[in-house]
PDB file of C-alpha atoms in Angstrom:
ATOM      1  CA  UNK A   1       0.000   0.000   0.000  1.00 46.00           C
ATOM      2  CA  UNK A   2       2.540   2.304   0.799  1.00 41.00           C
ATOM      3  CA  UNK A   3       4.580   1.785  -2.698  1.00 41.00           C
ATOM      4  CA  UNK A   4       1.268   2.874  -4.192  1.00 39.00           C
ATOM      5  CA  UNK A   5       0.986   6.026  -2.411  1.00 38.00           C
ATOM      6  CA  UNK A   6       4.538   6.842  -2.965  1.00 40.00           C
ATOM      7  CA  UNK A   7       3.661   6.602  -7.031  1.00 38.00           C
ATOM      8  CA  UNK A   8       0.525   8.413  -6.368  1.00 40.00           C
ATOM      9  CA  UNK A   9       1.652  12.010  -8.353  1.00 39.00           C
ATOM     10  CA  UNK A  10       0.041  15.355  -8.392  1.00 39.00           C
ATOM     11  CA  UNK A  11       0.865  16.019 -11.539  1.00 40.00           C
ATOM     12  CA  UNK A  12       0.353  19.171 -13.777  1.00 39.00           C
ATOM     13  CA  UNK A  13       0.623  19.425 -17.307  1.00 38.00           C
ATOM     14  CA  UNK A  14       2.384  22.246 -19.892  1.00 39.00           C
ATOM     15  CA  UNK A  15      -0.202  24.254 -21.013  1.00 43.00           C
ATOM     16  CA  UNK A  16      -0.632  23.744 -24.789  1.00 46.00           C
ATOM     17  CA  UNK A  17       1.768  26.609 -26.608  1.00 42.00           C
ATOM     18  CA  UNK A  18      -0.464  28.934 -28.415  1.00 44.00           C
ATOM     19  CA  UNK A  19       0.404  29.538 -32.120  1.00 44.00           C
ATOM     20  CA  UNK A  20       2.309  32.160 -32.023  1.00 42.00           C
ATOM     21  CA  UNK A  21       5.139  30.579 -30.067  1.00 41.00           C
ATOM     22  CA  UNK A  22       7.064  28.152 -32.058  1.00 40.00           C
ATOM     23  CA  UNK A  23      10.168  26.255 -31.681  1.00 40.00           C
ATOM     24  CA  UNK A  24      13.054  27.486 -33.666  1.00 39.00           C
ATOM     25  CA  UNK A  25      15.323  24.636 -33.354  1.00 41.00           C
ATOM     26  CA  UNK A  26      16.557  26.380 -29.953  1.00 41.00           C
ATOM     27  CA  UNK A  27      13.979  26.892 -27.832  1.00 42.00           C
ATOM     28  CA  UNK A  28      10.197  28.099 -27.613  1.00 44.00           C
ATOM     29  CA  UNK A  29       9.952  31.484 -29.100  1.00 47.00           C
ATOM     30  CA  UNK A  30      10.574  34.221 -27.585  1.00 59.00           C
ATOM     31  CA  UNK A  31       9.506  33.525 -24.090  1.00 70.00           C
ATOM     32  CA  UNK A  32       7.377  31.402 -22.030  1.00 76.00           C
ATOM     33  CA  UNK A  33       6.306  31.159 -18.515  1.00 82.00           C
ATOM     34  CA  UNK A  34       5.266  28.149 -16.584  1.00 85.00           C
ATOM     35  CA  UNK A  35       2.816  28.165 -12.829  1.00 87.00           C
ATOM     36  CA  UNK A  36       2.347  24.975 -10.922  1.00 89.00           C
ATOM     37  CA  UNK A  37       0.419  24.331  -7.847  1.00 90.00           C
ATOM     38  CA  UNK A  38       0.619  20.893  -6.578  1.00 92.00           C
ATOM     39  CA  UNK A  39      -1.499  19.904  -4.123  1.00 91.00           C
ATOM     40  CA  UNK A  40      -0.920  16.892  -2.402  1.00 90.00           C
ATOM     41  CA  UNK A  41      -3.898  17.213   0.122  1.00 87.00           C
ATOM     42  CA  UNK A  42      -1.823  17.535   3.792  1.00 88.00           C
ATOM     43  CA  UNK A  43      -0.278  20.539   1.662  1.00 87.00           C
ATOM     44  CA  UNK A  44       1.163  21.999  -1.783  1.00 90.00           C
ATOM     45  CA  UNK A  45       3.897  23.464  -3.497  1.00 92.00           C
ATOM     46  CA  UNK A  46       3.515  26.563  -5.980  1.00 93.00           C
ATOM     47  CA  UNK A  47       6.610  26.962  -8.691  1.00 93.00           C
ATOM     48  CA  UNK A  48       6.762  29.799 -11.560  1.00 92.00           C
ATOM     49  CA  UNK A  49       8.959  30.676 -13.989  1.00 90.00           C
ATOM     50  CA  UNK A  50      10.173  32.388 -16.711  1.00 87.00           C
ATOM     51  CA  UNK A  51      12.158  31.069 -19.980  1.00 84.00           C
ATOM     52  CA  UNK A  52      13.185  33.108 -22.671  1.00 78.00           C
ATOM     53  CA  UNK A  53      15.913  32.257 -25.383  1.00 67.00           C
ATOM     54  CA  UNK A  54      18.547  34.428 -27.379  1.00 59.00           C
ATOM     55  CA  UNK A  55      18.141  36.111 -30.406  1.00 56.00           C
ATOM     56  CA  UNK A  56      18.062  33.467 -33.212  1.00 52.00           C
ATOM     57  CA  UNK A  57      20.536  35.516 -35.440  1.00 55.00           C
ATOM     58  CA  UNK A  58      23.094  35.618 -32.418  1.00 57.00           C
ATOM     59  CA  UNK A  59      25.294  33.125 -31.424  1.00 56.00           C
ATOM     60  CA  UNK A  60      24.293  32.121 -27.663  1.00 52.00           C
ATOM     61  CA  UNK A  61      27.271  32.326 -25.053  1.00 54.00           C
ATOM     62  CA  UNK A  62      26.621  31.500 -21.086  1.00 51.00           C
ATOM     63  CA  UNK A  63      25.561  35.295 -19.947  1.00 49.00           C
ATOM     64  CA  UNK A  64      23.076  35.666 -22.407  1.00 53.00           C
ATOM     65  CA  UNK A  65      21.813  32.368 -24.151  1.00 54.00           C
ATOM     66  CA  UNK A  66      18.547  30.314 -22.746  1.00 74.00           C
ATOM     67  CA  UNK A  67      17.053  31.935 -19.115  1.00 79.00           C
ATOM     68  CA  UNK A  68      15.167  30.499 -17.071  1.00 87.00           C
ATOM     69  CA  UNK A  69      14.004  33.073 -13.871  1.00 88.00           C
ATOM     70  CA  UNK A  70      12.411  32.083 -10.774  1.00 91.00           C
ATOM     71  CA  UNK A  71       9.335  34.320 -10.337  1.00 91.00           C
ATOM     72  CA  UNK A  72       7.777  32.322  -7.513  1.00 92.00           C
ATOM     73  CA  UNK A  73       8.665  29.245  -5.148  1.00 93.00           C
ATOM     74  CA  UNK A  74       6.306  29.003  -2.061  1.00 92.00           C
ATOM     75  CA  UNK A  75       5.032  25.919   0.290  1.00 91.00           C
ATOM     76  CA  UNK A  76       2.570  28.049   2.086  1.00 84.00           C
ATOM     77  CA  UNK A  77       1.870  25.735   4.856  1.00 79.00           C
ATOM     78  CA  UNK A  78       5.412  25.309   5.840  1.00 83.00           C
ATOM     79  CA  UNK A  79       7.270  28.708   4.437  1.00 85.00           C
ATOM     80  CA  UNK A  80      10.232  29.102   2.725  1.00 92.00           C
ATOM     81  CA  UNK A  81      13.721  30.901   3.510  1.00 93.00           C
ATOM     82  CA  UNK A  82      15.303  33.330   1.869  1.00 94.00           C
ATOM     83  CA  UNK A  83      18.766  31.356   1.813  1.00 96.00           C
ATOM     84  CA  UNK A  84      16.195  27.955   0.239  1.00 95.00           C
ATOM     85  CA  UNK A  85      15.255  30.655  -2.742  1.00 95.00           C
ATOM     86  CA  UNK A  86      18.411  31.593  -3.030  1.00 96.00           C
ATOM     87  CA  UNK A  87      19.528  28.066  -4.008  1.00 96.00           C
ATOM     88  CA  UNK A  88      16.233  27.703  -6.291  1.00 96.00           C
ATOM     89  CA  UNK A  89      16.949  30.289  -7.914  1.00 95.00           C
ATOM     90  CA  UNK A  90      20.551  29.719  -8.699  1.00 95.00           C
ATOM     91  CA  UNK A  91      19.351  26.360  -9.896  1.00 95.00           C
ATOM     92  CA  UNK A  92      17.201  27.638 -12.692  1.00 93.00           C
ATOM     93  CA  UNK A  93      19.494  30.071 -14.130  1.00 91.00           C
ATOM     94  CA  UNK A  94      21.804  27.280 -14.243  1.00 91.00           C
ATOM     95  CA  UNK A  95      19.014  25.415 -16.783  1.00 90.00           C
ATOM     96  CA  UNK A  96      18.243  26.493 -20.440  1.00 86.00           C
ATOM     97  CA  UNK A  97      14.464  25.177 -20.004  1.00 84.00           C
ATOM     98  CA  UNK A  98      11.988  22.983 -18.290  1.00 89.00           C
ATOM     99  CA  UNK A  99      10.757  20.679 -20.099  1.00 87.00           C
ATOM    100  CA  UNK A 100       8.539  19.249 -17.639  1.00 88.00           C
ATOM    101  CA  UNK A 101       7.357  19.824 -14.111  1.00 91.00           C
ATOM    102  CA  UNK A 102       6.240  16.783 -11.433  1.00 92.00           C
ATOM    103  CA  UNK A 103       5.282  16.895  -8.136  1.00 92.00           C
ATOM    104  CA  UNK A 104       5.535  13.218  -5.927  1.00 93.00           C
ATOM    105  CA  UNK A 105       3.725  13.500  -2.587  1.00 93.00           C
ATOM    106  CA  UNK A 106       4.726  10.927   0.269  1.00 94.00           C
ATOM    107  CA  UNK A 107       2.655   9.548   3.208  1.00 93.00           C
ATOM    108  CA  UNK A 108       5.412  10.967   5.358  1.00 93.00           C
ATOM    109  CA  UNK A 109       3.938  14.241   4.574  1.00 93.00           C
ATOM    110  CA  UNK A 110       7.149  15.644   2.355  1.00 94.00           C
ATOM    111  CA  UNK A 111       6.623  16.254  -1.162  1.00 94.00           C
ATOM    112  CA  UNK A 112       9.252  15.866  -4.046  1.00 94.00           C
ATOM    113  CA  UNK A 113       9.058  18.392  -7.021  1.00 94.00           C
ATOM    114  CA  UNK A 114      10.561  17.194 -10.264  1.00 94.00           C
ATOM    115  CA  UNK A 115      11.974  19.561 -12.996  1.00 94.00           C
ATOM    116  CA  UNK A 116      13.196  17.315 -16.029  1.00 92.00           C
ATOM    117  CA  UNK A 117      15.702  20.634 -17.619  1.00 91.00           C
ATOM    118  CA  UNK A 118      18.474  21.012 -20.385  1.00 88.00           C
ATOM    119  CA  UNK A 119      21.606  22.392 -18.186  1.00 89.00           C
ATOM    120  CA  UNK A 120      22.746  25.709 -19.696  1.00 86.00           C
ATOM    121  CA  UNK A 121      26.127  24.426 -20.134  1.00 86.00           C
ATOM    122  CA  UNK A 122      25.094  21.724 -22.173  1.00 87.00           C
ATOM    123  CA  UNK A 123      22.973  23.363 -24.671  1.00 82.00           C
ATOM    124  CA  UNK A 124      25.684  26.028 -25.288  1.00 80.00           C
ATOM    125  CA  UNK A 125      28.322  23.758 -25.817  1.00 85.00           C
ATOM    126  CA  UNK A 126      26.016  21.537 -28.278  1.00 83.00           C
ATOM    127  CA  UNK A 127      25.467  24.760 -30.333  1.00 78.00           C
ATOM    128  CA  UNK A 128      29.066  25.972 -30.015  1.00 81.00           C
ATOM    129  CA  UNK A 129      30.549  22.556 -31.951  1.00 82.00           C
ATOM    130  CA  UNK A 130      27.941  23.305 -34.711  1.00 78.00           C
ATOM    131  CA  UNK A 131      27.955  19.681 -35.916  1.00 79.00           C
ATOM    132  CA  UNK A 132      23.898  19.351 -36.908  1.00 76.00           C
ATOM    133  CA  UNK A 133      25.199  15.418 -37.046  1.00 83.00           C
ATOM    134  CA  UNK A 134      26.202  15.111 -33.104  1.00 84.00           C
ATOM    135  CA  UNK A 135      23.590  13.925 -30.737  1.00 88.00           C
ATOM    136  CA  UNK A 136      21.449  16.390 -29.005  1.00 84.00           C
ATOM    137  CA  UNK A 137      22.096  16.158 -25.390  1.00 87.00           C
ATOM    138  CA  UNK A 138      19.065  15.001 -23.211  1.00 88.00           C
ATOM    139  CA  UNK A 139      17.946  16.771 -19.965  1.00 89.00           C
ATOM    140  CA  UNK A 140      18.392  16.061 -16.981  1.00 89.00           C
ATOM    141  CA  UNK A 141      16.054  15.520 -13.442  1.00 94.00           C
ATOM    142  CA  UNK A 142      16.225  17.933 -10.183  1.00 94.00           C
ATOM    143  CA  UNK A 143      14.158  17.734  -7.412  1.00 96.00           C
ATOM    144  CA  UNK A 144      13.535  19.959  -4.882  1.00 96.00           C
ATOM    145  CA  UNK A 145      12.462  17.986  -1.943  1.00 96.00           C
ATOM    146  CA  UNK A 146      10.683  19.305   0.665  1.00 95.00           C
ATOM    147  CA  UNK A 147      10.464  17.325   4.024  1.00 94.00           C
ATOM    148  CA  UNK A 148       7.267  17.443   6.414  1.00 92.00           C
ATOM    149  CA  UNK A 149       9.576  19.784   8.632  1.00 91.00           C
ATOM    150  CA  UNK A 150      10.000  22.308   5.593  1.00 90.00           C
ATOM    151  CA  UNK A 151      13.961  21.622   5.315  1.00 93.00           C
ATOM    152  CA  UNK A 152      14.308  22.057   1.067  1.00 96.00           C
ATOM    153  CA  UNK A 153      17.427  20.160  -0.494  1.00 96.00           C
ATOM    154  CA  UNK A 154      17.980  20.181  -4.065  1.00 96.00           C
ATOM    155  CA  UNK A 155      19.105  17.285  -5.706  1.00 93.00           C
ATOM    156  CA  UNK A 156      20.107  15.678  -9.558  1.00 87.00           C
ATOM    157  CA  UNK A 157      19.379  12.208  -9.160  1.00 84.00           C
ATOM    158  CA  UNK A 158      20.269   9.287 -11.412  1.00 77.00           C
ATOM    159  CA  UNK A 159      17.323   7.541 -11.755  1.00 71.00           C
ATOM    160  CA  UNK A 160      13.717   8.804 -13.067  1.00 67.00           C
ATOM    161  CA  UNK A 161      12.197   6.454 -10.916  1.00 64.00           C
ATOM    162  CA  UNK A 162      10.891   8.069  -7.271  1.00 61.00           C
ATOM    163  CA  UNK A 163      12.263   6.464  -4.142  1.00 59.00           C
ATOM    164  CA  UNK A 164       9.463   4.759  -2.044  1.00 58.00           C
ATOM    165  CA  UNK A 165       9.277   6.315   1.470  1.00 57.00           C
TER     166      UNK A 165
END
């Protein structure tokens, strides 16, 4: 029973792009912002952001290519520190996008929330070797957990797969 609560997932879907954004072999055009509430019942988790991409007849470098900005991180029931947002926030400017967005709640009251993201680094270098032949590289997972207490760590796991609790 418990292995089935740890897969149950409050889950939230990308809104569908409206036709005026399109992808330009970069990123969505010209900018994009995603809002999450995940509600896990015993409490939730609220996430927004901003992504915007350079300017397609530019060449990207690390200042001024893909941007993701944290507009909003908040577990109302539990609060969050300035020093926690601090590390969110450093964490998304480190990405190029988010791709997806997954919350995992736990019967031990903490809730996981997953950001599947291209690192910055990665993208950048991929378009810097201009080889339209070379594999595109994949995103990766972090997770900001949240425990019951409110204590946030920040993590890149291996696996897609969420630990039972």
């Amino acid at each position: 029973m418990l292995s089935f609560l740890a897969a149950l997932v409050a889950w939230q879907s990308f809104p569908e792009l409206p036709p005026s954004l399109t992808l330009d072999g970069h990123f969505i055009a010209p900018q994009i912002e995603g809002a999450y509430r995940f509600d896990c019942g015993f409490g939730r988790a609220e996430i927004r952001w901003r992504q915007e991409r350079f300017d397609p007849d530019s060449s990207p470098s690390l200042s001024d290519a893909l941007r993701v900005t944290l507009l909003q991180f908040s577990v109302p029931e539990r609060g969050v520190s300035p020093a926690d947002l601090g590390r969110i926030r450093a964490m998304l400017e480190r990405m190029a996008w988010i791709e997806s967005a997954t919350a995992w709640c736990y019967p031990d009251r903490s809730i996981d929330v997953w950001l599947r993201a291209m690192p910055k680094r990665d993208w950048v270098r991929h378009i810097e070797r201009g080889d339209a032949a070379a594999p595109r590289p994949e995103p990766y997972l972090h997770v900001i957990k949240i425990a019951a207490d409110g204590t946030i760590r920040l993590e890149q796991p291996e696996e897609d797969t969420p630990p039972s609790r």
